[in-house]
């Protein structure tokens, strides 16, 4: 086994510690900013749907604010957005660089795309279900949690998986502002030092992470589709 | 029980303002089955949605049990809506929930204890005859079964009123009949006031006590169902009655074909509608005995609406003598309380 690793990945033994710590950084980025971005995305997606004209909490101002903000943020390429957000990041988490400094950028880079996807899923829910809920006397919060979100679990899972893939993509780019992670590792050793084996290792690990997430997603969809 | 006073409703659409409901006033009594019939787009759904204020009227009043609820806050409306059940054409059951959980939805939020809820849901399932389907998801049910679940859910909070928006329009005739029978039972056993929206006159004929006919946002006719059938006052009313029986087939044939082999072209065709005590066959024999007039029956039917007979007859009348005047006979028919109309 050790021999096999040495033959296939000649640089691994020397770099393994650094690789593991990069992987850990990536996992932290994914867990921390991913979780926050997911929650914010769902909240904003819900706000877009319920505040829309004819929605259960119709509110022109809130709708227009988020609708425009999303369009603007989505128009800015992530690498530029990152630099743009450095001052905001300093104000919020105290730093604009490093692992901690990446959180704000990652969240701003993901939430707009994800909210739109959530909005699309929720607005495709059969409007008759909302009608029936209102007729039963359900209050807006009960409709949001009990109907919009609960009845859309398969759709929400599907767009979470789609967003997760692009999210992994931008965590790699975040390496450029010193966020670390396996993207940064791949650039340093795979690109600058030219270690092909390390590129392949990173590719394999990324594919593994994405397949695990998609596997879980498919399972959830299967269990929640009736 | 339900009083709508001068309801007006407009919708803003991309094609401009739509006047969906025009000055509609209805007074629906406690314990009756009230029908609202009209073609698609007449404003039926809008008016019934005004009853539980899913649609807020632009002007007019909605009075339930003597209480004006038009300007209730959302919170107050939420509790009013618990006492008004509603079912829909496409059932609107929650696909991710079992039959049990669907019925539990309105109950859960009342704070009722779990054991009590289970008891209640079990009873409701018995009422709609679906006890064996409690833990099945809606996707595994037939249309009729789905509507039964929807009815159980609508009844969960013991409402006094049940609103049905085209509740049988997606069902086949046999299932429709069984759902209507269930509604009738609920009306009789629970003294439930039921409002039925439909575009099928047969639904009105089968179970409604009174009905309103709507066209272009207006109520053009509102009466006891029997009266509506016996003496329709509007063209639309007549049209709906034609669609409810098989005379429609004959009339279509008569109007579209123009020339029918089995009809003597030179003689007029009369449409007789008789109600209550007037019965047809003795009438025909009297015509012969008293006036020497014979009748060629082209179409005949007796229906029973609210257990009262309602007959329709299409005839050609001719005398024993050639060129005999049939006017005295027609006069006699009218005097017998049978309405008479020349249709050809
Ligand atoms: N939410 C809405 N927005 C715009 N127009 C509507 C809306 N609901 C109903 N309408 C219009 O109001 C009229 C009456 O509709 P509706 O009450 O659904 O009729 P019915 O139930 O008799 O078919 C139609 O012209 C319809 O297009
Ligand atoms: Mg309708």
Coordinates of C-alpha atoms in Angstrom, one line a residue, chain A:
Chain A
X1 CA 0.0 0.0 0.0
X2 CA 2.7 2.4 1.0
X3 CA 4.7 1.4 -2.0
X4 CA 1.7 2.0 -4.3
X5 CA 1.2 5.5 -2.8
X6 CA 4.9 6.2 -3.3
X7 CA 4.9 5.1 -6.9
X8 CA 1.7 6.9 -7.9
X9 CA 2.2 10.0 -5.8
X10 CA 6.0 10.5 -5.4
X11 CA 5.6 13.9 -3.8
X12 CA 2.9 12.9 -1.3
X13 CA 5.0 11.7 1.5
X14 CA 6.8 15.0 1.7
X15 CA 3.7 17.1 1.3
X16 CA 1.2 15.0 3.1
X17 CA 1.0 17.2 6.2
X18 CA 0.5 20.3 4.1
X19 CA -2.1 18.5 2.0
X20 CA -4.1 17.4 5.0
X21 CA -4.0 20.9 6.5
X22 CA -5.2 22.3 3.1
X23 CA -7.9 19.8 3.0
X24 CA -9.0 20.8 6.5
X25 CA -9.0 24.5 5.5
X26 CA -11.2 23.6 2.5
X27 CA -13.6 21.6 4.8
X28 CA -13.8 24.5 7.2
X29 CA -14.5 26.9 4.4
X30 CA -17.2 24.6 3.1
X31 CA -18.8 24.0 6.5
X32 CA -18.7 27.5 7.9
X33 CA -19.3 29.6 4.9
X34 CA -21.4 26.9 3.2
X35 CA -23.7 26.6 6.1
X36 CA -24.1 30.4 6.5
X37 CA -24.6 30.8 2.8
X38 CA -27.1 28.0 2.7
X39 CA -29.2 29.5 5.5
X40 CA -29.0 33.0 4.0
X41 CA -29.8 31.7 0.6
X42 CA -32.9 30.0 1.8
X43 CA -34.0 33.0 3.8
X44 CA -33.6 35.4 0.9
X45 CA -35.1 32.9 -1.5
X46 CA -38.2 32.6 0.8
X47 CA -38.3 36.4 1.1
X48 CA -38.3 36.8 -2.7
X49 CA -41.2 34.4 -3.1
X50 CA -43.4 35.6 -0.2
X51 CA -42.8 39.3 -0.9
X52 CA -43.4 39.1 -4.6
X53 CA -46.6 40.6 -6.0
X54 CA -49.4 38.2 -4.9
X55 CA -47.2 36.5 -2.3
X56 CA -48.4 35.7 1.2
X57 CA -46.4 38.7 2.6
X58 CA -46.4 41.0 -0.4
X59 CA -43.8 43.7 0.2
X60 CA -42.7 45.7 -2.8
X61 CA -39.7 47.3 -1.1
X62 CA -38.2 44.1 0.3
X63 CA -38.7 42.3 -3.0
X64 CA -37.1 45.0 -5.1
X65 CA -34.2 45.4 -2.8
X66 CA -33.2 41.7 -2.8
X67 CA -34.1 41.2 -6.5
X68 CA -31.8 44.1 -7.6
X69 CA -29.0 43.2 -5.1
X70 CA -28.9 39.7 -6.4
X71 CA -28.7 40.9 -10.0
X72 CA -25.8 43.2 -9.2
X73 CA -23.8 40.8 -7.2
X74 CA -24.2 38.0 -9.7
X75 CA -22.9 40.3 -12.4
X76 CA -19.5 40.7 -10.7
X77 CA -16.9 37.9 -11.3
X78 CA -16.0 36.2 -8.1
X79 CA -12.3 37.1 -8.2
X80 CA -13.2 40.8 -8.5
X81 CA -15.9 40.5 -5.9
X82 CA -13.4 39.1 -3.4
X83 CA -11.1 42.1 -3.7
X84 CA -14.1 44.5 -3.6
X85 CA -15.3 42.9 -0.3
X86 CA -12.0 43.1 1.6
X87 CA -13.0 46.3 3.5
X88 CA -16.4 44.8 4.4
X89 CA -14.7 41.6 5.5
X90 CA -12.4 43.6 7.7
X91 CA -15.4 45.3 9.2
X92 CA -17.2 42.1 9.9
X93 CA -14.6 39.4 10.8
X94 CA -11.6 41.7 11.4
X95 CA -9.6 40.6 8.5
X96 CA -9.7 40.6 4.7
X97 CA -7.4 37.7 4.1
X98 CA -6.6 34.2 5.2
X99 CA -9.1 31.5 6.0
X100 CA -11.3 33.8 8.1
X101 CA -11.1 36.6 5.5
X102 CA -12.5 34.2 2.9
X103 CA -15.8 33.7 4.6
X104 CA -17.5 37.0 3.7
X105 CA -16.4 36.7 0.0
X106 CA -17.5 33.1 -0.2
X107 CA -20.9 33.9 1.2
X108 CA -21.4 36.9 -1.1
X109 CA -20.3 34.8 -4.0
X110 CA -22.7 32.0 -3.3
X111 CA -25.9 33.5 -1.8
X112 CA -27.1 35.4 -4.8
X113 CA -27.0 32.4 -7.1
X114 CA -28.4 30.1 -4.4
X115 CA -31.3 32.4 -3.5
X116 CA -32.4 32.6 -7.1
X117 CA -32.4 28.8 -7.3
X118 CA -34.4 28.6 -4.1
X119 CA -36.8 31.2 -5.4
X120 CA -37.3 29.2 -8.6
X121 CA -37.9 26.0 -6.6
X122 CA -40.4 27.6 -4.2
X123 CA -42.3 29.5 -6.9
X124 CA -42.8 26.3 -8.8
X125 CA -44.7 24.8 -5.9
X126 CA -48.3 24.1 -6.8
X127 CA -50.1 27.4 -5.9
X128 CA -53.1 25.3 -4.9
X129 CA -51.2 24.1 -1.8
X130 CA -50.7 27.7 -0.7
X131 CA -54.3 28.4 -1.4
X132 CA -55.4 25.4 0.6
X133 CA -53.1 26.4 3.5
X134 CA -54.5 29.9 3.6
X135 CA -58.1 28.5 3.5
X136 CA -57.2 26.2 6.5
X137 CA -56.2 29.4 8.4
X138 CA -52.5 28.8 8.4
X139 CA -50.4 31.9 9.3
X140 CA -47.6 33.0 7.0
X141 CA -44.8 31.5 9.1
X142 CA -46.6 28.2 9.2
X143 CA -47.0 28.3 5.4
X144 CA -43.3 29.1 4.9
X145 CA -42.1 26.3 7.1
X146 CA -44.9 23.7 6.7
X147 CA -45.6 24.2 3.1
X148 CA -43.1 26.2 1.0
X149 CA -40.0 24.6 2.6
X150 CA -41.3 21.2 3.6
X151 CA -43.0 20.4 0.4
X152 CA -40.0 21.6 -1.6
X153 CA -37.3 19.4 0.1
X154 CA -36.5 17.5 -3.0
X155 CA -36.2 20.7 -5.1
X156 CA -34.2 22.4 -2.4
X157 CA -31.8 19.4 -2.2
X158 CA -31.4 19.4 -5.9
X159 CA -30.4 23.1 -6.1
X160 CA -28.2 22.7 -3.1
X161 CA -26.2 20.0 -4.9
X162 CA -25.9 22.2 -8.0
X163 CA -24.8 25.2 -5.9
X164 CA -22.4 23.0 -4.0
X165 CA -20.4 22.2 -7.1
X166 CA -20.0 25.8 -8.0
X167 CA -19.3 26.6 -4.4
X168 CA -16.3 24.2 -4.3
X169 CA -15.1 26.0 -7.4
X170 CA -15.0 29.4 -5.7
X171 CA -13.4 28.0 -2.5
X172 CA -10.5 27.1 -4.8
X173 CA -10.4 30.6 -6.2
X174 CA -10.5 32.0 -2.6
X175 CA -7.1 30.4 -2.2
X176 CA -5.8 33.4 -4.2
X177 CA -6.4 35.8 -1.2
X178 CA -4.5 33.4 1.0
X179 CA -7.5 31.4 2.2
X180 CA -5.5 28.2 1.8
X181 CA -7.4 25.1 1.0
X182 CA -6.8 22.5 -1.7
X183 CA -7.2 25.1 -4.5
X184 CA -4.3 27.0 -3.1
X185 CA -2.4 23.7 -2.6
X186 CA -3.0 22.8 -6.2
X187 CA -1.7 26.1 -7.5
X188 CA 1.4 26.1 -5.3
X189 CA 2.5 22.6 -6.0
X190 CA 0.7 21.5 -9.1
X191 CA 1.1 24.7 -11.0
X192 CA 4.1 26.6 -9.7
X193 CA 6.2 23.5 -8.8
X194 CA 4.8 21.4 -11.6
X195 CA 4.0 18.3 -9.5
X196 CA 1.4 16.6 -11.7
X197 CA 0.7 13.9 -9.1
X198 CA -0.5 16.5 -6.6
X199 CA -2.9 17.9 -9.2
X200 CA -4.3 14.5 -9.7
X201 CA -4.6 14.0 -6.0
X202 CA -6.6 17.3 -5.6
X203 CA -8.8 16.3 -8.5
X204 CA -9.5 12.9 -7.0
X205 CA -10.3 14.5 -3.6
X206 CA -12.6 17.1 -5.1
X207 CA -14.4 14.5 -7.1
X208 CA -14.8 12.4 -4.0
X209 CA -16.2 15.3 -1.9
X210 CA -18.7 16.1 -4.7
X211 CA -19.8 12.5 -5.2
X212 CA -20.4 12.1 -1.5
X213 CA -22.5 15.2 -1.4
X214 CA -24.4 14.2 -4.5
X215 CA -24.9 10.7 -3.1
X216 CA -26.4 12.1 0.1
X217 CA -28.5 14.5 -2.0
X218 CA -29.9 11.8 -4.2
X219 CA -30.8 9.7 -1.1
X220 CA -32.7 12.7 0.4
X221 CA -34.5 13.3 -2.8
X222 CA -35.5 9.7 -3.1
X223 CA -36.7 9.6 0.5
X224 CA -38.7 12.8 0.2
X225 CA -40.4 12.4 -3.2
X226 CA -43.8 10.8 -3.0

